[in-house]
Amino acid sequence: MWKLESSSLDLTVLPVEESLYTLANGYLGIRGCFEEGYPQHYTSIRGTYINGFYDLVEAKYSEKLFGFPEMQEKMPNLMDVQTIEIYLDGECVSLFNGNHVNYKRTLYFDEGYAERSFEYQTQKGKSASIRFRRMVSFQIKELFAIEVKIKYEGEILVKSYMNGEVSNYTDAFDPRVGEHAKLLDWKSSNLIDGRYMIITARTKQTDYEVGCAVYHHCSEKDAFVEIAGEQEPKMRAVYSTNGRMTLTKYAAYSHSRHNQEPVLHRILDIIKKHSIRSFDEHLAIQRLYLENFWHHSDIQIYGNDLIQQGVRFSLFQLLQSVGKDGLTNIAAKGLTGEGYEGHYFWDTEIYILPVLQLVQPEIAEKLLIYRHSILDHARKEARILGHKRGVKYPWRTIAGRECSTFFPAGTAQYHINGDIAYGFIQHYLQHEDLDFICRYGAEVIFETARLWLDVGHFHDGKFMIHNVTGPDEYSCIVNNNYYTNAMARYNMEWAVKFYEMLKLENPQILEEITRKIQMVETEIDEMIEASQNMYLPYDEVLKIHKQDDAFLDKALWDFEGTPEEKYPLLLYYHPLTIYRYQVIKQADTVLAHFLLEDFSEEASIRNAFDYYEKVTTHDSSLSSCIYGIMASKCGYYEKAYDYFMETVRLDLDNTHGNTKDGLHIANLGGTALSVIFGFAGYRIKNEGIALSPWCPQNWSGYGFRLIYRGRKLCVKVTDYLEIELLEGEKLQLKVYGRQYELEKVLKIPLEGLKRDDQSCNI
Amino acid sequence: MWKLESSSLDLTVLPVEESLYTLANGYLGIRGCFEEGYPQHYTSIRGTYINGFYDLVEAKYSEKLFGFPEMQEKMPNLMDVQTIEIYLDGECVSLFNGNHVNYKRTLYFDEGYAERSFEYQTQKGKSASIRFRRMVSFQIKELFAIEVKIKYEGEILVKSYMNGEVSNYTDAFDPRVGEHAKLLDWKSSNLIDGRYMIITARTKQTDYEVGCAVYHHCSEKDAFVEIAGEQEPKMRAVYSTNGRMTLTKYAAYSHSRHNQEPVLHRILDIIKKHSIRSFDEHLAIQRLYLENFWHHSDIQIYGNDLIQQGVRFSLFQLLQSVGKDGLTNIAAKGLTGEGYEGHYFWDTEIYILPVLQLVQPEIAEKLLIYRHSILDHARKEARILGHKRGVKYPWRTIAGRECSTFFPAGTAQYHINGDIAYGFIQHYLQHEDLDFICRYGAEVIFETARLWLDVGHFHDGKFMIHNVTGPDEYSCIVNNNYYTNAMARYNMEWAVKFYEMLKLENPQILEEITRKIQMVETEIDEMIEASQNMYLPYDEVLKIHKQDDAFLDKALWDFEGTPEEKYPLLLYYHPLTIYRYQVIKQADTVLAHFLLEDFSEEASIRNAFDYYEKVTTHDSSLSSCIYGIMASKCGYYEKAYDYFMETVRLDLDNTHGNTKDGLHIANLGGTALSVIFGFAGYRIKNEGIALSPWCPQNWSGYGFRLIYRGRKLCVKVTDYLEIELLEGEKLQLKVYGRQYELEKVLKIPLEGLKRDDQSCNI
């Protein structure tokens, strides 16, 4: 199952499909809009985006306190090249007016393109066959191409547009969608050499240039051609002929933020160089790229096509969304929409990186290198927040500035520091690449660890962290959030470990780093002291870790009295109301138990799952995958599968109702995590990797590959766990807690799920 | 000492004096600006305001969550009539260019006007004598008048303006000042009957009309007159003559918010009727009004003129600022400036009402009637905040809407409910007016009390209130703030008491009220249960009530490392930084101990003072008076006097640096409280009144009057406490905790302050 298909023309489905059918390559993203457009009253977000390209808009406050961000970075919607209109004997083709049959759209995960085709009948009863194909090239990152193929016994006229007057989408009711803004000023439209259409624009505040060059190739040599719109915001190319036409529209986008080369040169260069290849030739290259990707990264589900589709969709969209250049990262909505304004969050390290570092470690490294690149911003933010040392990473950002304007559920999430450190540490555990730590990790880990020393303090002999917000944004500004304290402990523990390691292995680098950040050895002693005495709040009666000092003292939310339509709560209740109750937006303590399972007893982890699950709304898309993974760990197989189903279908079924604003990228990562960390029970720790697999009963099995400390492994779970060492030296690993040596193949019967368990019909 | 004087022309002092020399009557307020203006680079806030008159402006958020106020009420600056220019033989008179001697300005507390006079020397060396006098009438609330008297051997030309193009002041750096906005649209300028200049305008959003009529009376019958500017935003009247001129400018302001009568009719009517009286005749009426006020309200300080001046200034400005119509209240800056945008806060009930109800009970009642009038707004706000019953008063408002856009230090201050209830209860205790409770108090007290049932919950048998902010805005969104819990307990206790009282005394009214608000008797049982089991957090080691559950666990603020110029902290530190430490903006637990001293042991009150004082910055002007009062209670006489000095001189010496934005009205109330509740130790409780006076050593004494349950009392404190019953039946009262009967006069020697105490040189 390598594709997604639809034939819906429903006005509520189409904006969702714009997100689902997005084509992107981590640099350029184009939503799956219809070339010919929609009826006027349809909602459409006709979007083209470049990862990391941003403008600044003024942050708005009626009461602005010290240190609140003054400007917000925002990903602009770029000049649109999607629009192509078809006229058959003068009749405008539309799926919404005329008659048509066999309408279908398809997104191919293995070939990396989207197709839309239908037979159209004109009012006079004549038939036409029309097919659109489009792709965003993985090989040439600036390149987008649309091919339209028309057969019609009569006059075919095609109008193809470039539109330089664009703005971003807005929804006043939903705080998760950014506010309306026109971020781009159109600058110029030119026709070069009589065939290259060029539009340039500049961002209003950052004054970055962005340009797009378009070239059309028409199959019919004798077609009439007219290109118009020079010095106008909208340019147009018209092609007309009879009988048949295949028009290929090549577009190249570039910008000045990350390129020295003048934008105009670059896009002209690219369009000239790459428009000589046919659409099919580009497709062939695309296929090779994806073949390589899937070879390493596919997660196979045996015996369940629907799930297989969902899992591959997730992996494909991750690949499409993730920045691969070390200058950019992966936004909460990737390049599939404008929700969260193109900002990067902790989603990267906690939901996406753990997948990528197993199967695409080079991309994973680029994401971490990006974090290293914004250290100076994080340093500045730490000073704004009154910390004398260390860094404080922005809760949401593109270029590094803190862009969160509601600090209780933004800037206050200090755990982002621990999350980023965790990303570096896990990457190290997986690949044992101390050189990477020397070049990027150590500085980040030291600087994030130092901040905890400044944020926290000792009270009654315990190290406490007051006044932060954990992952659960339904309790803000709390004391001793378990997740935060645990992550801080891990962060500091590893700062100490790396310090000692570098002291032995590479004292010169250590000296360079500590000199640069002016860290002294007594700080390492402080970290030892603080991490060893970290306060991890625990309730002796419930035998669970408390989400924070006060969480369990609060009244329980009245779930019975809360009607379905009042979810997500944040859209229907004042934060003060929500904060007052035991109600959780997303996995918090339960997430900590996933990431740092050795910090708790097994029993307490299970108790916590049982307790917190009852008060969790999963109003965030970052929740169900974690609960699913932890249900697997606890042996709650039915639950695990239910959560997995919620995860894998979240965007495909638009269960959160806002997929039109973009895909929930963290949840896509969560889908892969659910299989590998959930069903297969994969863990990576200092002492090596471990597996504790089970298999859902309506699958015949599943399998995936992974890279571990220079080795390539293939894991298959059917009635057996089968681990094959494809490349590299033999290794020790744990399965169900027992040590094994893997030389070539290990085959171990499954435990855990009892097939005769009556309570489990999955 | 019945006046304030100055002869400063310093550019930093003048904006402060604009506030200090404001003239107002609780309805109309006009800042003390120079008629002839200032040099261009001088800061001036040329303000004219009407209490309760407001426009709406959009509240701005980059991330707006559910229930955040969408609009904010804002007091507009009104059309300006202050400007009068004088030309002597064509030379424009200014205190900043020409030569002058004997410049002096004076504000008369006993006569209710301001004067500004100087001798001016022209460049040709000729002398002129110039005197401005101005008043805002207490008798005719719409009326403002300026009289300018000029003697000059030469040509005198006076240009007098009305300006309809006005806007509000802005300071981007200071969140305590509102944002720039042009709130008024000029509508018309007309000359009626050839002499009445009229300008009308409308507020942009609320579409209220406001109008001003001006009439000039010139002493010189043969003066040349010219009036210009019909249909222009700025009107002008020019008078010229030789030798001498006294020009009186009468202005009448009215608006459509609280008046049915067309604005134009009303202002014309007033100006016609009252401009026939001379300035001196109006002054005579003003003097009578103030004579009566001071007779009841003066606080006399014997033997210290500077203090006497400060105390009388405070009382005079309170009188000038307070709304007296039941439709309006008293703004945080009164009518003296635009800080806090004309909003009413808890300041009313906690800092101002306790003074007024002693000496001006009718005005005090009007303030409470206003609170009753906005119950429906408070009901609506409670629903927005997710409460099924009760009311939630707005933290800041003019007409009743919640106007706080930063909820952690605004809407979250639920204690406002308890504060308002406290106001009604104290008023009842002072005047035993059950009829007032029936008409206004009961509904307010029941509805505020009910809210606590919904906000709080039982945990381990104790009633807890989570997730609120106490008076100290340096710790926001906390659990079990002692102040809040204590006020909630008192609120509910008295709801129960009044319920029982009305059941006996006026069951019909009780039935009406409970039916109206749909309250059932089981709610009274709930209130008994909740108030009896109210959790009041206490630290067994320090033996103090904890400000909130977590306050004492936090790290101590680094006061030594905080330079002077970093105060007030809120302007220099991110709220997250501030919240993390034990640092207090203003009296919180200490304030609760003042208002509800019977909820704690004497020793714990003293311990709390000792502890919290060390971590309090007094960054709010609402702090020093309370610490002073409680220092008196604790017998810390030197401290008490120091705090009093800070209080009494706060605006006069501009110690908070922002007096230019308006006077700190609560602190002015606090000045009077400091004498009566601090030095004299006055308390009013269910069982009656009590005094525990002492006298600062560099005073020879002090005295004041008060009204208590139909009686009039005169209190003098010298070497003795002397209480005289001026009117009414004999009564029981307590002095230094001992019971006395007052039939005519009581004379009791002072206790407490030991005059031979070496540590006390005050």
Short mmCIF file of C-alpha atoms in Angstrom, two decimals, chain B residues 28 242 249 268 337 376 416 419 441 522 524 537 580 591 596 632 636 674 710:
data_model
loop_
_atom_site.label_atom_id
_atom_site.label_comp_id
_atom_site.label_asym_id
_atom_site.label_seq_id
_atom_site.Cartn_x
_atom_site.Cartn_y
_atom_site.Cartn_z
CA LEU B 28 -15.11 66.29 36.00
CA ASN B 242 -5.48 98.30 27.25
CA LYS B 249 -13.77 81.48 31.02
CA LEU B 268 -26.06 75.37 27.09
CA GLY B 337 -4.39 61.29 35.02
CA ASP B 376 -25.05 41.69 35.81
CA ILE B 416 -11.83 41.30 44.44
CA ASP B 419 -12.93 42.79 48.92
CA GLY B 441 -25.57 44.47 50.16
CA THR B 522 -28.55 24.26 51.03
CA ILE B 524 -26.07 28.44 53.00
CA PRO B 537 -2.03 27.77 55.15
CA ARG B 580 10.11 32.14 41.04
CA LEU B 591 -2.90 43.08 54.57
CA LEU B 596 -9.09 40.24 59.51
CA SER B 632 1.71 50.39 64.65
CA TYR B 636 7.15 49.03 65.80
CA SER B 674 -2.47 55.32 58.53
CA GLY B 710 -25.88 57.29 64.18
#
